[in-house]
């Protein structure tokens, strides 16, 4: 009896202490499964690694690979693989070592479980997508905890069919540039991709869906979640001068972006004053500026 107990204790010590693992064994332990679309699992994994204090050094959504590191140089080489209706997230710890500690509060198993838990939190939150609501009596547009007062003299409020995007325009109908403010709520993603959102807003303002090209390839630089500038877009081959404003803030799970595309500053179609009034009206507890 005593010999059996001693063997059990020794066996437990081997399991809980450092263990030599082959690559296939390590990958097996490191694999977690999620039933959700690939792009959602990829983004949720990137965001969850950041929540765990790791820095994303490489991220390739086409290849389904992520490299994330802690300050001490340890981290993960992650691959995300589609299998039927589920995604396999394989977070292999790096750098390689002779033995691995799997058990315990700081063991690899606890870290994998935490990554899985954080990823599942996001995937669950994203299943119920919020929608914009307009309170006409108060001229308020809101979603989640975000509310803003749209410019009172602007004549058109037009929600999309999905209620995930709402456009506000100065004129009900107008040929040419119609100053436009676009409100969007979307699941949080690691990338800002602000220029694409501004181009979409410009397409609405110029009634030129699918025709515009943004001149230059620089991504807007946000400060405290805001940016503004003059820009040029090409409508086919015809240049159009615009001015734009951007407000981008986020909760842990969702992003609200507001963009305005108007005429050049100082022109009769500029919207600098209306934009400032709108931004000053924003109430958004729980939101933080995008970085």
Coordinates of C-alpha atoms in Angstrom, one line a residue:
X1 CA 0.0 0.0 0.0
X2 CA 2.8 2.4 0.9
X3 CA 4.7 1.5 -2.2
X4 CA 1.6 2.2 -4.3
X5 CA 1.1 5.6 -2.7
X6 CA 4.7 6.5 -3.2
X7 CA 4.5 5.5 -6.9
X8 CA 1.3 7.7 -7.3
X9 CA 3.0 10.7 -5.7
X10 CA 6.1 10.2 -7.9
X11 CA 3.8 9.9 -11.0
X12 CA 1.9 13.0 -10.1
X13 CA 5.1 14.9 -9.7
X14 CA 6.2 14.0 -13.2
X15 CA 2.9 15.2 -14.6
X16 CA 2.8 18.5 -12.8
X17 CA 6.5 19.2 -13.2
X18 CA 8.4 20.0 -16.4
X19 CA 7.7 17.5 -19.2
X20 CA 9.6 16.8 -22.4
X21 CA 7.1 16.9 -25.3
X22 CA 7.4 16.2 -28.9
X23 CA 6.1 18.8 -31.4
X24 CA 3.0 16.8 -32.2
X25 CA 2.2 16.3 -28.5
X26 CA 2.7 20.0 -27.8
X27 CA 0.4 21.0 -30.7
X28 CA -2.2 18.6 -29.4
X29 CA -2.2 20.2 -26.0
X30 CA -2.2 23.6 -27.6
X31 CA -5.3 23.1 -29.8
X32 CA -8.6 24.7 -29.0
X33 CA -11.8 24.5 -31.1
X34 CA -14.3 27.2 -31.9
X35 CA -17.5 27.0 -33.9
X36 CA -17.6 30.4 -35.6
X37 CA -16.6 31.9 -38.9
X38 CA -12.8 32.0 -39.6
X39 CA -12.5 35.8 -39.7
X40 CA -14.2 36.2 -36.3
X41 CA -12.1 33.5 -34.7
X42 CA -8.9 35.1 -36.1
X43 CA -9.8 38.6 -34.9
X44 CA -11.0 37.3 -31.5
X45 CA -7.7 35.4 -31.1
X46 CA -5.6 38.5 -31.9
X47 CA -7.6 40.6 -29.5
X48 CA -7.5 38.0 -26.7
X49 CA -3.7 37.7 -27.0
X50 CA -3.5 41.4 -26.6
X51 CA -5.7 41.2 -23.5
X52 CA -3.3 38.7 -22.1
X53 CA -0.5 41.2 -22.4
X54 CA 1.2 40.0 -25.5
X55 CA 2.3 42.2 -28.4
X56 CA 1.3 41.1 -31.9
X57 CA 4.4 41.0 -34.0
X58 CA 3.0 39.3 -37.1
X59 CA -0.5 38.8 -38.2
X60 CA -1.5 37.2 -41.6
X61 CA -5.2 36.6 -42.0
X62 CA -4.8 35.0 -45.4
X63 CA -2.4 32.4 -44.0
X64 CA -4.2 32.2 -40.6
X65 CA -1.0 32.8 -38.7
X66 CA -0.2 35.1 -35.7
X67 CA 3.1 35.7 -33.8
X68 CA 2.7 37.2 -30.4
X69 CA 5.3 37.9 -27.7
X70 CA 5.6 38.9 -24.1
X71 CA 8.3 41.4 -22.9
X72 CA 10.5 38.5 -21.8
X73 CA 10.6 37.1 -25.3
X74 CA 8.2 34.2 -24.7
X75 CA 5.0 34.0 -26.6
X76 CA 3.0 32.0 -29.2
X77 CA 3.2 31.0 -32.8
X78 CA -0.4 30.6 -33.6
X79 CA -2.1 28.9 -36.6
X80 CA -5.8 28.9 -37.2
X81 CA -7.1 26.1 -39.4
X82 CA -10.7 25.5 -40.8
X83 CA -12.2 22.1 -40.2
X84 CA -15.7 21.8 -41.5
X85 CA -17.8 24.2 -39.4
X86 CA -15.2 24.9 -36.8
X87 CA -11.8 26.5 -36.4
X88 CA -8.8 25.0 -34.8
X89 CA -6.6 27.5 -32.9
X90 CA -3.2 26.0 -32.3
X91 CA -1.1 28.3 -30.0
X92 CA 2.3 26.7 -29.8
X93 CA 4.5 28.4 -27.1
X94 CA 7.8 29.9 -28.2
X95 CA 10.7 29.7 -28.0
X96 CA 11.3 26.0 -28.1
X97 CA 12.5 24.4 -24.9
X98 CA 13.5 21.0 -23.6
X99 CA 10.7 20.7 -21.1
X100 CA 7.3 22.3 -20.5
X101 CA 5.4 23.1 -17.4
X102 CA 1.7 22.4 -18.2
X103 CA 0.0 22.4 -14.8
X104 CA -0.3 25.2 -12.2
X105 CA -1.5 28.8 -12.3
X106 CA 1.3 29.8 -14.6
X107 CA 1.4 26.6 -16.5
X108 CA 0.8 26.4 -20.3
X109 CA -2.6 24.7 -19.8
X110 CA -3.9 27.6 -17.7
X111 CA -2.7 30.0 -20.4
X112 CA -4.3 28.1 -23.2
X113 CA -7.5 27.9 -21.2
X114 CA -7.4 31.7 -20.6
X115 CA -6.9 32.3 -24.3
X116 CA -9.8 30.0 -25.1
X117 CA -12.0 31.7 -22.6
X118 CA -11.3 35.2 -23.8
X119 CA -11.9 34.2 -27.4
X120 CA -15.2 32.6 -26.5
X121 CA -16.3 35.8 -24.7
X122 CA -15.8 37.8 -27.9
X123 CA -17.4 35.2 -30.1
X124 CA -20.5 35.0 -27.9
X125 CA -20.8 38.8 -27.7
X126 CA -20.6 39.1 -31.5
X127 CA -23.6 36.8 -32.0
X128 CA -26.0 39.6 -31.0
X129 CA -25.1 42.6 -33.1
X130 CA -26.2 46.0 -31.9
X131 CA -28.3 48.3 -34.1
X132 CA -28.6 52.1 -34.5
X133 CA -31.7 53.8 -33.1
X134 CA -32.7 57.4 -34.0
X135 CA -34.8 59.4 -31.5
X136 CA -36.3 62.0 -33.8
X137 CA -37.9 64.1 -31.1
X138 CA -34.5 64.7 -29.5
X139 CA -32.4 64.5 -32.7
X140 CA -30.3 61.7 -31.0
X141 CA -28.7 58.8 -32.7
X142 CA -27.5 56.0 -30.4
X143 CA -26.2 52.4 -30.1
X144 CA -24.9 50.6 -27.0
X145 CA -23.9 53.3 -24.6
X146 CA -23.1 55.8 -27.4
X147 CA -25.3 58.8 -28.1
X148 CA -24.7 61.8 -30.3
X149 CA -26.9 64.7 -31.4
X150 CA -27.0 65.0 -35.2
X151 CA -26.9 68.5 -36.8
X152 CA -30.4 69.8 -36.5
X153 CA -30.4 71.6 -39.9
X154 CA -29.3 68.5 -41.8
X155 CA -32.3 67.1 -43.6
X156 CA -31.8 63.4 -44.1
X157 CA -31.3 60.5 -41.7
X158 CA -31.1 57.2 -43.5
X159 CA -30.4 53.9 -41.7
X160 CA -29.2 50.9 -43.6
X161 CA -31.3 47.7 -43.8
X162 CA -29.1 46.0 -41.2
X163 CA -29.2 49.1 -38.9
X164 CA -25.5 48.8 -38.5
X165 CA -24.8 51.9 -40.6
X166 CA -26.7 55.2 -40.6
X167 CA -26.0 58.1 -42.9
X168 CA -26.9 61.7 -42.1
X169 CA -26.9 64.2 -45.0
X170 CA -27.3 68.0 -45.2
X171 CA -29.8 67.9 -48.1
X172 CA -32.5 65.4 -48.8
X173 CA -31.6 65.4 -52.5
X174 CA -28.7 67.1 -54.2
X175 CA -26.5 66.5 -57.3
X176 CA -22.8 66.5 -56.7
X177 CA -21.3 66.6 -53.2
X178 CA -23.9 66.3 -50.4
X179 CA -22.1 66.7 -47.0
X180 CA -22.5 63.4 -45.3
X181 CA -21.9 62.0 -41.8
X182 CA -21.7 58.2 -41.6
X183 CA -22.2 56.3 -38.4
X184 CA -21.1 52.7 -38.1
X185 CA -21.2 50.0 -35.4
X186 CA -19.2 46.9 -36.0
X187 CA -17.5 44.1 -34.0
X188 CA -14.1 45.1 -32.8
X189 CA -11.3 44.2 -35.1
X190 CA -7.5 44.5 -34.6
X191 CA -7.0 46.6 -37.7
X192 CA -8.2 50.3 -37.9
X193 CA -8.7 50.4 -41.7
X194 CA -9.8 54.0 -41.4
X195 CA -9.1 54.9 -45.0
X196 CA -11.6 52.3 -46.3
X197 CA -14.3 53.7 -44.0
X198 CA -13.6 57.3 -45.2
X199 CA -13.7 56.2 -48.8
X200 CA -17.2 54.6 -48.2
X201 CA -18.4 57.8 -46.6
X202 CA -17.0 59.8 -49.6
X203 CA -18.9 57.4 -52.0
X204 CA -22.2 58.2 -50.2
X205 CA -21.4 62.0 -50.2
X206 CA -20.6 62.0 -53.9
X207 CA -23.2 59.4 -54.9
X208 CA -20.4 57.5 -56.5
X209 CA -20.5 53.9 -55.1
X210 CA -17.7 51.8 -56.4
X211 CA -16.3 54.6 -58.6
X212 CA -13.9 56.4 -56.2
X213 CA -10.2 56.0 -55.7
X214 CA -8.4 57.5 -52.7
X215 CA -5.4 59.5 -53.8
X216 CA -2.3 58.3 -51.7
X217 CA -1.9 55.2 -49.7
X218 CA -1.3 56.7 -46.2
X219 CA -3.5 55.5 -43.4
X220 CA -5.0 58.4 -41.2
X221 CA -3.2 58.9 -37.9
X222 CA -5.6 59.0 -35.0
X223 CA -5.0 61.2 -31.9
X224 CA -7.3 60.5 -29.0
X225 CA -9.5 58.6 -31.5
X226 CA -9.9 61.6 -33.8
X227 CA -8.4 62.8 -37.1
X228 CA -9.2 65.3 -39.8
X229 CA -7.7 66.5 -43.1
X230 CA -8.2 67.7 -46.6
X231 CA -8.0 65.0 -49.3
X232 CA -8.4 64.3 -53.0
X233 CA -10.4 61.4 -54.5
X234 CA -10.8 60.4 -58.1
X235 CA -14.3 59.8 -59.4
X236 CA -13.1 57.7 -62.4
X237 CA -10.5 60.1 -63.7
X238 CA -12.1 63.3 -62.3
X239 CA -10.4 64.7 -59.2
X240 CA -12.7 65.7 -56.3
X241 CA -11.5 67.8 -53.4
X242 CA -13.0 67.0 -50.0
X243 CA -12.4 67.5 -46.3
X244 CA -13.0 64.7 -43.9
X245 CA -13.3 64.1 -40.1
X246 CA -13.1 60.8 -38.2
X247 CA -14.1 59.7 -34.7
X248 CA -13.2 56.1 -33.8
X249 CA -13.8 54.7 -30.3
X250 CA -14.1 51.1 -29.0
X251 CA -15.4 48.9 -26.2
X252 CA -13.8 45.6 -25.6
X253 CA -16.2 44.0 -28.1
X254 CA -17.5 46.6 -30.5
X255 CA -16.4 49.7 -32.4
X256 CA -18.3 52.9 -33.2
X257 CA -16.9 55.0 -36.0
X258 CA -18.3 58.3 -37.2
X259 CA -16.9 60.0 -40.4
X260 CA -17.8 63.2 -42.2
X261 CA -17.0 64.0 -45.8
X262 CA -17.8 67.6 -46.8
X263 CA -16.6 70.4 -49.1
X264 CA -13.2 72.0 -48.7
X265 CA -12.7 74.1 -45.5
X266 CA -14.2 77.6 -45.9
X267 CA -16.5 76.6 -48.7
X268 CA -20.3 76.7 -48.5
X269 CA -20.3 72.9 -48.2
X270 CA -17.8 72.6 -45.4
X271 CA -19.0 71.1 -42.1
X272 CA -16.3 72.0 -39.5
X273 CA -18.7 73.7 -37.1
X274 CA -21.4 71.0 -37.4
X275 CA -18.8 68.3 -36.8
X276 CA -17.4 70.0 -33.7
X277 CA -20.9 70.4 -32.3
X278 CA -21.6 66.7 -33.0
X279 CA -18.4 65.5 -31.3
X280 CA -19.0 67.7 -28.3
X281 CA -22.5 66.2 -27.9
X282 CA -21.2 62.6 -27.8
X283 CA -21.8 60.6 -24.6
X284 CA -20.1 57.2 -24.7
X285 CA -19.3 55.6 -21.3
X286 CA -17.3 52.4 -21.7
X287 CA -15.7 53.5 -25.0
X288 CA -12.0 54.3 -25.4
X289 CA -10.2 56.0 -28.3
X290 CA -8.8 53.7 -31.0
X291 CA -5.1 53.6 -31.2

